[in-house]
XYZ file of C-alpha atoms in Angstrom:
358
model
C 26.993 8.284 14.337
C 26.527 5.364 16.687
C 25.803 5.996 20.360
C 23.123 8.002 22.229
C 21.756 11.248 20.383
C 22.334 13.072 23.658
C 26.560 12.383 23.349
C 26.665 15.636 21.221
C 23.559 17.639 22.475
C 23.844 21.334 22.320
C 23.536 22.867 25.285
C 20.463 25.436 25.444
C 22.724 28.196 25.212
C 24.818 27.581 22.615
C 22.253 27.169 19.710
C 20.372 30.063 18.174
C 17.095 28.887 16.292
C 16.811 30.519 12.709
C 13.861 30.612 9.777
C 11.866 27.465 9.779
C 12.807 25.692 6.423
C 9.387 22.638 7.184
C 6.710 21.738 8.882
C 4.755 18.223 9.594
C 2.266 16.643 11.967
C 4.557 16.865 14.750
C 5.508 20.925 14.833
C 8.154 22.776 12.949
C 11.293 22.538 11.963
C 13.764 25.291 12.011
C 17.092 26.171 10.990
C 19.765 26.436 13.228
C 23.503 27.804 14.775
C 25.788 26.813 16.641
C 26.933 30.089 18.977
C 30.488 29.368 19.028
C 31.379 27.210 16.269
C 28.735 28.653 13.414
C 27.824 25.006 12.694
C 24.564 24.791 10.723
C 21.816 22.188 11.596
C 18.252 21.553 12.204
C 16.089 21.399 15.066
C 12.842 19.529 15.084
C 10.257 21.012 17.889
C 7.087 20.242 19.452
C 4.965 21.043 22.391
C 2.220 17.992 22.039
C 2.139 14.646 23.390
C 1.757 13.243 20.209
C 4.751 15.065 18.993
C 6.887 14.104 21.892
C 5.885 10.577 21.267
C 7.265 10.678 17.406
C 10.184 12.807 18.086
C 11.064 10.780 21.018
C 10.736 7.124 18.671
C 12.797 9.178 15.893
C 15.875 9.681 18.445
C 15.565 5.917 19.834
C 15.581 4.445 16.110
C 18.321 6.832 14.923
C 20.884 6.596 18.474
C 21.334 3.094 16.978
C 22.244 3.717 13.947
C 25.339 4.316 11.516
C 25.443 4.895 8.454
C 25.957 7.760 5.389
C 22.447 7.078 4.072
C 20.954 7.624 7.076
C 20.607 11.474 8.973
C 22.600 11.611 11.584
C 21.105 12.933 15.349
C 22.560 15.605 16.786
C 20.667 15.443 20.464
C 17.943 16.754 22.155
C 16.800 18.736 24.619
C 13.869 20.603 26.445
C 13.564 23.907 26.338
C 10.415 26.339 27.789
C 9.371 29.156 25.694
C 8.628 32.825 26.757
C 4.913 31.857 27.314
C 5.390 28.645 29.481
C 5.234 26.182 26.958
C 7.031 23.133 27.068
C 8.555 21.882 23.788
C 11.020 19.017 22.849
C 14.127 19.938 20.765
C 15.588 17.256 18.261
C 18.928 17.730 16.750
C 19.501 16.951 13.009
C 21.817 17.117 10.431
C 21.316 19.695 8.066
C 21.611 18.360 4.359
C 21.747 22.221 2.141
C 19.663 20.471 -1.016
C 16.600 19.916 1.178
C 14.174 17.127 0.921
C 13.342 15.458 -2.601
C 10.227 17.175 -3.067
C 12.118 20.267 -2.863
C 14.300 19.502 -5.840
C 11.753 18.082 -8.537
C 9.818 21.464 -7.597
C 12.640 23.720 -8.556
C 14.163 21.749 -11.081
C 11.261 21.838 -13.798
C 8.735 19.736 -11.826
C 10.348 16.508 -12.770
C 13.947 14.756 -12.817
C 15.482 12.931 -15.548
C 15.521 9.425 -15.270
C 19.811 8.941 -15.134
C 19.365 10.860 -11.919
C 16.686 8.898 -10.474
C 19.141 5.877 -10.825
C 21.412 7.912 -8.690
C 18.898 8.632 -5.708
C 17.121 5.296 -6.037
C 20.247 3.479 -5.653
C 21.330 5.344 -2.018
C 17.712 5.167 -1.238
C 18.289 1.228 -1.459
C 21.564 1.154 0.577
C 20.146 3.271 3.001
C 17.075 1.117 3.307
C 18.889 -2.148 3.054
C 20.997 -1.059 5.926
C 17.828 -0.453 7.790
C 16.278 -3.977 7.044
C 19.426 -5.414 8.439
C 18.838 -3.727 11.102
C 15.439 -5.165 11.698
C 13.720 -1.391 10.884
C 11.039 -0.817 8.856
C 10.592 2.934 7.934
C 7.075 3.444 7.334
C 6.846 6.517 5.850
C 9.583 6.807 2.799
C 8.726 9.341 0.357
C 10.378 12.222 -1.704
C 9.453 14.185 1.366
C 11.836 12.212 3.336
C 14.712 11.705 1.410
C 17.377 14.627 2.065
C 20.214 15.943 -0.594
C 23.410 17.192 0.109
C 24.746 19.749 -1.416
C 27.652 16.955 -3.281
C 24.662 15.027 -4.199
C 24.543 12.264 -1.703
C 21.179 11.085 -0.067
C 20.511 10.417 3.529
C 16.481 9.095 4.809
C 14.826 10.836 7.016
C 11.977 11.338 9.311
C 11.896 8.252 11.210
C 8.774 9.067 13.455
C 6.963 6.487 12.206
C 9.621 4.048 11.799
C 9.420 0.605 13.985
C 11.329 -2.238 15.157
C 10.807 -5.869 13.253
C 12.994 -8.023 15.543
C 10.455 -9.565 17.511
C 12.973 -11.368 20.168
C 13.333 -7.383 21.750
C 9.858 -6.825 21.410
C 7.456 -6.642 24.443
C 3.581 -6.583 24.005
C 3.383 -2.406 23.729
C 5.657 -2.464 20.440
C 4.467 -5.864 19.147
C 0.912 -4.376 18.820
C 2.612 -0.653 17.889
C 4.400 -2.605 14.522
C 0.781 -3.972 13.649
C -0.642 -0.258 13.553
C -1.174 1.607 10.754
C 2.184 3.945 10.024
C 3.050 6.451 7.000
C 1.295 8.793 4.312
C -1.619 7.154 2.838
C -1.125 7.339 -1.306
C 2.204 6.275 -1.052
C 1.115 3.319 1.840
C 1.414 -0.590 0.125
C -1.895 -2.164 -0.006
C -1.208 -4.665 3.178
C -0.883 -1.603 5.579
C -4.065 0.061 4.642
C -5.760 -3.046 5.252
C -3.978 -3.515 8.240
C -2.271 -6.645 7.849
C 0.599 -5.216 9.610
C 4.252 -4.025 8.726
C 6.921 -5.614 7.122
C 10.215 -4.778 5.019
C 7.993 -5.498 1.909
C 6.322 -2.250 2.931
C 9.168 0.250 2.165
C 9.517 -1.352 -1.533
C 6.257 -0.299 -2.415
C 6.827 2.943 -1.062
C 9.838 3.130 -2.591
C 8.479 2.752 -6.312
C 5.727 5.031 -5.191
C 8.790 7.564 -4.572
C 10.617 7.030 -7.651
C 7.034 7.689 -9.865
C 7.370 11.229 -7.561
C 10.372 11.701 -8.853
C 9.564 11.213 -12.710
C 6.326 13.233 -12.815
C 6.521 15.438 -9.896
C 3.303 14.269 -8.283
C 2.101 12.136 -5.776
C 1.259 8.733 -6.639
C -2.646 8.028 -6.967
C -2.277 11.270 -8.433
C -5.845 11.374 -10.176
C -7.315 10.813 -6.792
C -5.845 13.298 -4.741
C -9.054 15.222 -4.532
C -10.781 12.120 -2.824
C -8.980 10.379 -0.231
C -11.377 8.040 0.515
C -11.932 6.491 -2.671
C -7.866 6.317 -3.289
C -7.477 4.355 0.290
C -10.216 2.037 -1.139
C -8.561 1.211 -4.214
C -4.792 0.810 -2.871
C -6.274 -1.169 -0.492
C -8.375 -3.236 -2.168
C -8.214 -3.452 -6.156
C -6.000 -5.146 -7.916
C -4.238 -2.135 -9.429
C -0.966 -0.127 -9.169
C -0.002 4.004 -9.322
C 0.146 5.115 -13.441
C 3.830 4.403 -14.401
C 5.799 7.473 -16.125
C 4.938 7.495 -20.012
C 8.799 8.385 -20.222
C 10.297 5.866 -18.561
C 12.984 3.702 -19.846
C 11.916 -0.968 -20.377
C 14.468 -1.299 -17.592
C 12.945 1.421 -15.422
C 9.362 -0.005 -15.847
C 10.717 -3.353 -15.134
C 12.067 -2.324 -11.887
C 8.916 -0.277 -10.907
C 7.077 -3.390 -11.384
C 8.912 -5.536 -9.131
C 8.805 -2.710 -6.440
C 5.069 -2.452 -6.547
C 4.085 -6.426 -6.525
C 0.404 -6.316 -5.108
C 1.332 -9.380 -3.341
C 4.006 -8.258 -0.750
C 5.902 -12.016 -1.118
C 6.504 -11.156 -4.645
C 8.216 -7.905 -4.311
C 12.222 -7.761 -4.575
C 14.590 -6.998 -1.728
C 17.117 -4.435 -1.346
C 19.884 -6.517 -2.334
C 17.731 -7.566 -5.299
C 16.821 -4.444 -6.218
C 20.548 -3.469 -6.259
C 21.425 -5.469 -8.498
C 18.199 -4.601 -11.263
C 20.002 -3.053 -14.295
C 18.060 -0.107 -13.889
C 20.352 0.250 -11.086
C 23.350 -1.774 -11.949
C 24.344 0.236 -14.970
C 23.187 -1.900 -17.766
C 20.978 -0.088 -18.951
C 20.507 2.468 -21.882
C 17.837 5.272 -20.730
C 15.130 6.469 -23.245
C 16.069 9.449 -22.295
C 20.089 9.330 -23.389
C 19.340 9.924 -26.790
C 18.185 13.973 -25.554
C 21.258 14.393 -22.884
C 23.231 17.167 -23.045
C 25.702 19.055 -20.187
C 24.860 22.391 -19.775
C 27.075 24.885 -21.280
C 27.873 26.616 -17.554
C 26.530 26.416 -13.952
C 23.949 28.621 -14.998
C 22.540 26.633 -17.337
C 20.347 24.739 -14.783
C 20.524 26.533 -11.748
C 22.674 24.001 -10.025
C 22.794 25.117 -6.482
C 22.094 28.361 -4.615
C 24.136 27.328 -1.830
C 27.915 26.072 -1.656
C 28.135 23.709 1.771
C 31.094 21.644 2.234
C 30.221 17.912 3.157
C 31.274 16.484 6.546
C 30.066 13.080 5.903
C 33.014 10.700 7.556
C 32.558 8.000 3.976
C 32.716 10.660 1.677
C 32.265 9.288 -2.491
C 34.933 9.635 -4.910
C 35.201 12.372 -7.363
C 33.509 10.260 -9.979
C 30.461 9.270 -7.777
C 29.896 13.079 -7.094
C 29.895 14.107 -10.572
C 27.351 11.618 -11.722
C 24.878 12.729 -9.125
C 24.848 16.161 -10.379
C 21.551 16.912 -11.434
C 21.479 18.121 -14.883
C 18.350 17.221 -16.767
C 17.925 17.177 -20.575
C 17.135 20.282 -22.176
C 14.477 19.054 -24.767
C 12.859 17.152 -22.199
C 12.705 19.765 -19.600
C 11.093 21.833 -22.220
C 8.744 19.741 -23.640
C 6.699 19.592 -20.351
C 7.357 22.488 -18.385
C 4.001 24.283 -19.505
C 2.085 21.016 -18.922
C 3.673 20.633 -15.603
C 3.290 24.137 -14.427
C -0.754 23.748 -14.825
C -0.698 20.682 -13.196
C 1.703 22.172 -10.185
C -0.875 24.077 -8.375
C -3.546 22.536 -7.553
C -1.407 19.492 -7.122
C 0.575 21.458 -4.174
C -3.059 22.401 -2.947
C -4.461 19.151 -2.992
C -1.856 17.169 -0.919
C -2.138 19.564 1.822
C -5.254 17.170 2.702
C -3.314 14.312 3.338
C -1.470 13.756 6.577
C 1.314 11.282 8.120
C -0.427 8.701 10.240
C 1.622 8.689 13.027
C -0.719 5.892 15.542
C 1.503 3.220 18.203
C-alpha cells in the first residue's frame, strides 16, 4: 500500500484493542477490531521516547513502500490512557500464522527443508524489493517474518530498518546508517564491529534465519548462555553458525554463500534467486521420507481459517506448495531431542535484545 500510513488510520473510536499476541523492546503489541467493519489487525504501542522513535522510523520506511512481501501499515495515532499516559498507536496488518518463530515452535521444533525453500524464496523477493529500494532491514529474523494463513510471507518489524541512498541523506541519518542496528547472534560480523550497514548485511542474517528454521534455535546456539563471548567470535573469528546436519548439498551450498565472512563475497538477492536450492533443481535429502498426511489432522495445519486480502494473490499451485507438512519419520526422529533442547533454549534468548541505537 503506497502512500502515507495515516490515508487509512482508524479513528480512536472505531478500534477496540484485544489480547496482546507479542511483545519487543519498544512495548506491546495487541490484537485488534475494527468497530464497524469487524476487520482484524494489529496495533503496535508505546509510551517511551525510544519507542516513539522506532515506531515512528517503522511508519516512515513502510508509507513508501508496496509490495506483497512486505506488511502493509494501517496508520497511526495517539491515544492517552486512563492514567495519563501518552502512547503511540501503529497500525499493522494482521498475518493469522504469526511470526516464524511461532511456527517451527508448534510444528515439532523444526521445518522440513522443501518448506524452507518456500519461505526463503519470499524472504528474498521481499528483501530484494527492499534493496531496490535503497533499504537495508537490519534486523531479519524468524521473529520477523510473518505467515498468512494461505502460506504467503510478508517482513516485518522495520524499527531498525535504514535508508542506503546517500543522495537523500543529511548528516543525522548518514551517521544513524553507521550505528549498530538488529539482534546480536543473528548480526553479520561487519556490524558488530561497526563497519557500518550495507545490503550485504541482511544476507547474513538471512542464512542465520534459514539455520532457525532447520533446527529451531538461534544461531550461535552453543553460546546463548554467554553473550559476550558469542559477539566476540561473530565479530572477530573467522568462523560461521553450525550448519543443519540434515540439510540437503544444495542447501549447504546456498547457506554458504549467504554467510561469506567477507561481506563482498556474499550473493545478492537476485543471485540468491536463482541458487537451485531455490530455483527448483534440486532433490532434498529429505524427499526420500515425504509423505502427505492422511487428513488435516494429521499435522495440525491451522487453528484458524482467515481469508487473504492480499491485492497479488498466488495461484492455486503456489498455495498448495507452501503448505507446511513436514515428514513424518523426520518429525519423529527428533522430537524428544528437540523438546530437551526447547526450554532452556526459550529461556536463554530472553537475554538478548534488539539494538535499536540512531
Amino acid at each position: 500500500m503506497a502512500g502515507k500510513c495515516s490515508s487509512t488510520c482508524p479513528m480512536r473510536t472505531e478500534w477496540v484493542k484485544g489480547n496482546a499476541v507479542g511483545s519487543g523492546s519498544f512495548g506491546v503489541v495487541n490484537l485488534a477490531m475494527n468497530r464497524f467493519t469487524g476487520e482484524l489487525f494489529v496495533v503496535k504501542s508505546t509510551s517511551t521516547e525510544a519507542g516513539f522513535k522506532s515506531l515512528e522510523n517503522e511508519a516512515n520506511i513502510l508509507e513508501s513502500l508496496n509490495s506483497p512481501y512486505i506488511i502493509r501499515c494501517l496508520g497511526q495515532d495517539f491515544s492517552k490512557e486512563a492514567n495519563g499516559e501518552r502512547k503511540l498507536n501503529l497500525f499493522l496488518e494482521f498475518m493469522a500464522g504469526g511470526s516464524l518463530s511461532n511456527v517451527v515452535e508448534k510444528f515439532g521444533g523444526s521445518l522440513d527443508e522443501t518448506v524452507i525453500c518456500s519461505y526463503t524464496k519470499e524472504i528474498l523477493h521481499g528483501l530484494a524489493y527492499l534493496h531496490r529500494s535503497g533499504i537495508v532491514h537490519c534486523d531479519i529474523k524468524c521473529k520477523n517474518v510473518l505467515l498468512g494463513s494461505s502460506g504467503n510471507i510478508k517482513l516485518a518489524d522495520f524499527g531498525c530498518a535504514k535508508r542506503k541512498n546517500s543522495s537523500k541523506l543529511d548528516k543525522v541519518q548518514k551517521s544513524s546508517l553507521e550505528s549498530i542496528s538488529g539482534t546480536p547472534l543473528w548480526m553479520a560480523p561487519e556490524v558488530l564491529r561497526n563497519e557500518g550497514l550495507d545490503f550485504a548485511s541482511d544476507i547474513w542474517s538471512l542464512g542465520c534465519t534459514i539455520i532457525e528454521m532447520a533446527t529451531g534455535r538461534p544461531p550461535w546456539g552453543d553460546l546463548l548462555l554467554n553473550p559476550m563471548a558469542a559477539v566476540f567470535q561473530i565479530a572477530c573469528s573467522n568462523e560461521t553458525p553450525e550448519l543443519p546436519t540434515k540439510f540437503s548439498n544444495e542447501g549447504l551450498d546456498f547457506l554458504a554463500k549467504c554467510l561469506q565472512r567477507d561481506q563482498k563475497m556474499r550473493w545478492t538477492c537476485e543471485e540468491l534467486l536463482d541458487h537451485p536450492f531455490i530455483s527448483g533443481n534440486r532433490r532434498c535429502s529429505c524427499e526420500k521420507d515425504a509423505c502427505s498426511p492422511t487428513s488435516v489432522l494429521d499435522d495440525g495445519l491451522y487453528e484458524e481459517n482467515y481469508a487473504s486480502d492480499e491485492s497479488e494473490s498466488p495461484h492455486k499451485e503456489e498455495l498448495q506448495s507452501r503448505i507446511p507438512f513436514f515428514t513424518r519419520s523426520s518429525s519423529g526422529r527428533y522430537r524428544m531431542a528437540r523438546r530437551q533442547h526447547r526450554e532452556i533454549d526459550l529461556q536463554s534468548s530472553e537475554n538478548w535484545i534488539t539494538v535499536r541505537s540512531g
